Amino acid sequence: MITQQLKQANAKPYYKWFRSELNLTNCKVAKWLVWDPDNGDYFADIDSRRVTVPIPVCDWSFLAALHELGHVSTGFRLRHYLMEYNAESWAIKRAKESYGVYSEEYVQEAKSYVKWHLDCELKYTELTIDKVKPYVLEWIEEDVYAPVV
């Protein structure tokens, strides 16, 4: 299945674009996974600069793969919500500015994902709302923050 999807990906620009991004960020793929919109088992190892990503065959899978490169490119942060925000915003900006790829559905899902991480940190750590980066709250479109329970 992976071999078949890699062959199909070679016929589309996403794979070539992603390979360019790997070179630019000096990263390597630890493992390719067959693109499945219900699978989120992707991973970035910041120290080794290796990523486990979906084979990019569409806008969404390309953005998901870029998200993992975004972790490597933007580095480690103390807060998970901030790491996820950095990876998402890097991927969305890179895809749009460099390749003309934009998905409003992906952006909304990315905002929800960052908000979920923020909610968890506010609920389970010592993080308080006054310590949250204002630009993250603005991006997730939260004027008055009400955590999801």
CSV table of N, CA, C and O in Angstrom, one decimal, residues 49-97:
chain,number,residue,atom,x,y,z
A,49,ARG,N,16.0,15.5,13.9
A,49,ARG,CA,15.5,16.1,12.7
A,49,ARG,C,14.9,15.1,11.8
A,49,ARG,O,15.1,15.1,10.6
A,50,ARG,N,14.2,14.2,12.4
A,50,ARG,CA,13.5,13.1,11.6
A,50,ARG,C,12.0,13.2,11.9
A,50,ARG,O,11.6,13.5,13.0
A,51,VAL,N,11.2,12.9,10.9
A,51,VAL,CA,9.7,13.0,11.0
A,51,VAL,C,9.1,11.8,10.5
A,51,VAL,O,9.6,11.1,9.6
A,52,THR,N,8.0,11.4,11.1
A,52,THR,CA,7.1,10.4,10.6
A,52,THR,C,5.8,11.1,10.1
A,52,THR,O,5.2,11.8,10.8
A,53,VAL,N,5.6,11.0,8.8
A,53,VAL,CA,4.6,11.8,8.1
A,53,VAL,C,3.7,11.0,7.1
A,53,VAL,O,4.2,10.0,6.7
A,54,PRO,N,2.6,11.6,6.8
A,54,PRO,CA,1.8,10.9,5.7
A,54,PRO,C,2.4,11.2,4.4
A,54,PRO,O,3.1,12.2,4.2
A,55,ILE,N,2.2,10.3,3.5
A,55,ILE,CA,2.6,10.6,2.1
A,55,ILE,C,1.7,11.7,1.6
A,55,ILE,O,0.5,11.6,1.6
A,56,PRO,N,2.3,12.9,1.2
A,56,PRO,CA,1.5,14.0,0.8
A,56,PRO,C,0.9,13.8,-0.6
A,56,PRO,O,1.6,13.8,-1.6
A,57,VAL,N,-0.4,13.6,-0.6
A,57,VAL,CA,-1.2,13.3,-1.9
A,57,VAL,C,-2.3,14.3,-2.1
A,57,VAL,O,-3.0,14.3,-3.1
A,58,CYS,N,-2.5,15.2,-1.1
A,58,CYS,CA,-3.6,16.2,-1.3
A,58,CYS,C,-3.2,17.4,-0.4
A,58,CYS,O,-2.2,17.4,0.4
A,59,ASP,N,-4.0,18.5,-0.4
A,59,ASP,CA,-3.7,19.7,0.4
A,59,ASP,C,-3.6,19.3,1.9
A,59,ASP,O,-2.6,19.7,2.5
A,60,TRP,N,-4.5,18.5,2.4
A,60,TRP,CA,-4.6,18.2,3.8
A,60,TRP,C,-3.4,17.4,4.2
A,60,TRP,O,-2.7,17.7,5.2
A,61,SER,N,-3.0,16.4,3.5
A,61,SER,CA,-1.9,15.5,3.9
A,61,SER,C,-0.6,16.3,3.7
A,61,SER,O,0.4,16.1,4.5
A,62,PHE,N,-0.5,17.2,2.8
A,62,PHE,CA,0.7,18.1,2.6
A,62,PHE,C,0.8,19.0,3.8
A,62,PHE,O,1.9,19.1,4.4
A,63,LEU,N,-0.3,19.6,4.3
A,63,LEU,CA,-0.2,20.5,5.4
A,63,LEU,C,0.1,19.7,6.7
A,63,LEU,O,0.9,20.1,7.6
A,64,ALA,N,-0.4,18.4,6.8
A,64,ALA,CA,-0.1,17.6,8.0
A,64,ALA,C,1.4,17.2,8.0
A,64,ALA,O,2.0,17.3,9.1
A,65,ALA,N,1.9,16.9,6.9
A,65,ALA,CA,3.4,16.6,6.8
A,65,ALA,C,4.2,17.9,7.1
A,65,ALA,O,5.2,17.8,7.9
A,66,LEU,N,3.8,19.0,6.6
A,66,LEU,CA,4.5,20.3,6.9
A,66,LEU,C,4.4,20.6,8.4
A,66,LEU,O,5.4,21.2,8.9
A,67,HIS,N,3.3,20.3,9.0
A,67,HIS,CA,3.2,20.5,10.4
A,67,HIS,C,4.3,19.9,11.2
A,67,HIS,O,4.9,20.5,12.1
A,68,GLU,N,4.6,18.6,10.8
A,68,GLU,CA,5.7,17.9,11.5
A,68,GLU,C,7.1,18.6,11.3
A,68,GLU,O,7.9,18.7,12.2
A,69,LEU,N,7.3,19.0,10.0
A,69,LEU,CA,8.5,19.8,9.7
A,69,LEU,C,8.5,21.1,10.5
A,69,LEU,O,9.6,21.6,10.9
A,70,GLY,N,7.3,21.7,10.7
A,70,GLY,CA,7.2,22.9,11.5
A,70,GLY,C,7.7,22.7,12.9
A,70,GLY,O,8.4,23.6,13.5
A,71,HIS,N,7.5,21.5,13.5
A,71,HIS,CA,8.0,21.3,14.8
A,71,HIS,C,9.6,21.3,14.8
A,71,HIS,O,10.2,21.9,15.7
A,72,VAL,N,10.2,20.7,13.8
A,72,VAL,CA,11.6,20.7,13.7
A,72,VAL,C,12.2,22.1,13.5
A,72,VAL,O,13.1,22.5,14.1
A,73,SER,N,11.5,22.8,12.6
A,73,SER,CA,11.9,24.2,12.2
A,73,SER,C,11.8,25.2,13.3
A,73,SER,O,12.6,26.1,13.4
A,74,THR,N,10.8,25.1,14.1
A,74,THR,CA,10.5,26.1,15.1
A,74,THR,C,11.1,25.7,16.5
A,74,THR,O,11.1,26.5,17.4
A,75,GLY,N,11.4,24.4,16.6
A,75,GLY,CA,12.1,24.0,17.9
A,75,GLY,C,11.2,23.7,19.0
A,75,GLY,O,10.0,23.8,19.0
A,76,PHE,N,11.9,23.3,20.1
A,76,PHE,CA,11.2,23.0,21.4
A,76,PHE,C,10.8,24.2,22.1
A,76,PHE,O,11.5,25.2,22.2
A,77,ARG,N,9.6,24.1,22.7
A,77,ARG,CA,9.1,25.2,23.6
A,77,ARG,C,8.6,24.5,24.9
A,77,ARG,O,8.2,23.3,24.9
A,78,LEU,N,8.6,25.2,26.0
A,78,LEU,CA,8.2,24.7,27.3
A,78,LEU,C,6.7,24.3,27.2
A,78,LEU,O,6.4,23.3,27.8
A,79,ARG,N,5.9,25.0,26.5
A,79,ARG,CA,4.5,24.8,26.5
A,79,ARG,C,4.1,24.0,25.2
A,79,ARG,O,4.4,24.4,24.1
A,80,HIS,N,3.3,23.0,25.4
A,80,HIS,CA,2.8,22.2,24.2
A,80,HIS,C,1.9,23.1,23.3
A,80,HIS,O,2.0,23.0,22.1
A,81,TYR,N,1.0,23.9,23.9
A,81,TYR,CA,0.1,24.7,23.1
A,81,TYR,C,1.0,25.6,22.2
A,81,TYR,O,0.6,25.8,21.0
A,82,LEU,N,2.1,26.1,22.7
A,82,LEU,CA,2.9,27.0,21.9
A,82,LEU,C,3.7,26.2,20.8
A,82,LEU,O,3.8,26.7,19.7
A,83,MET,N,4.1,25.0,21.1
A,83,MET,CA,4.8,24.1,20.1
A,83,MET,C,3.8,23.8,19.0
A,83,MET,O,4.2,23.9,17.8
A,84,GLU,N,2.5,23.5,19.3
A,84,GLU,CA,1.5,23.2,18.3
A,84,GLU,C,1.2,24.4,17.5
A,84,GLU,O,1.0,24.4,16.3
A,85,TYR,N,1.0,25.6,18.2
A,85,TYR,CA,0.8,26.8,17.5
A,85,TYR,C,1.9,27.1,16.5
A,85,TYR,O,1.6,27.4,15.3
A,86,ASN,N,3.1,27.0,16.9
A,86,ASN,CA,4.3,27.3,16.0
A,86,ASN,C,4.3,26.4,14.8
A,86,ASN,O,4.5,26.8,13.7
A,87,ALA,N,4.1,25.1,15.1
A,87,ALA,CA,4.1,24.1,14.0
A,87,ALA,C,3.0,24.4,13.0
A,87,ALA,O,3.2,24.3,11.8
A,88,GLU,N,1.8,24.6,13.5
A,88,GLU,CA,0.6,24.9,12.6
A,88,GLU,C,0.8,26.2,11.8
A,88,GLU,O,0.6,26.2,10.6
A,89,SER,N,1.2,27.2,12.5
A,89,SER,CA,1.3,28.5,11.8
A,89,SER,C,2.4,28.5,10.8
A,89,SER,O,2.3,29.0,9.7
A,90,TRP,N,3.5,27.8,11.1
A,90,TRP,CA,4.6,27.6,10.2
A,90,TRP,C,4.1,26.8,8.9
A,90,TRP,O,4.4,27.3,7.8
A,91,ALA,N,3.4,25.7,9.1
A,91,ALA,CA,3.0,24.9,8.0
A,91,ALA,C,2.0,25.6,7.1
A,91,ALA,O,2.1,25.6,5.9
A,92,ILE,N,1.0,26.3,7.7
A,92,ILE,CA,0.0,27.0,7.0
A,92,ILE,C,0.7,28.2,6.2
A,92,ILE,O,0.4,28.3,5.0
A,93,LYS,N,1.5,28.9,6.8
A,93,LYS,CA,2.2,30.0,6.1
A,93,LYS,C,3.1,29.5,5.0
A,93,LYS,O,3.1,30.0,3.9
A,94,ARG,N,3.9,28.5,5.3
A,94,ARG,CA,4.8,27.9,4.3
A,94,ARG,C,4.0,27.4,3.0
A,94,ARG,O,4.4,27.6,1.9
A,95,ALA,N,3.0,26.6,3.3
A,95,ALA,CA,2.2,26.1,2.2
A,95,ALA,C,1.6,27.1,1.3
A,95,ALA,O,1.6,27.1,0.1
A,96,LYS,N,1.0,28.2,2.0
A,96,LYS,CA,0.4,29.2,1.2
A,96,LYS,C,1.4,30.1,0.4
A,96,LYS,O,1.2,30.3,-0.8
A,97,GLU,N,2.4,30.6,1.1
A,97,GLU,CA,3.4,31.5,0.5
A,97,GLU,C,4.3,30.8,-0.5
A,97,GLU,O,4.6,31.4,-1.6
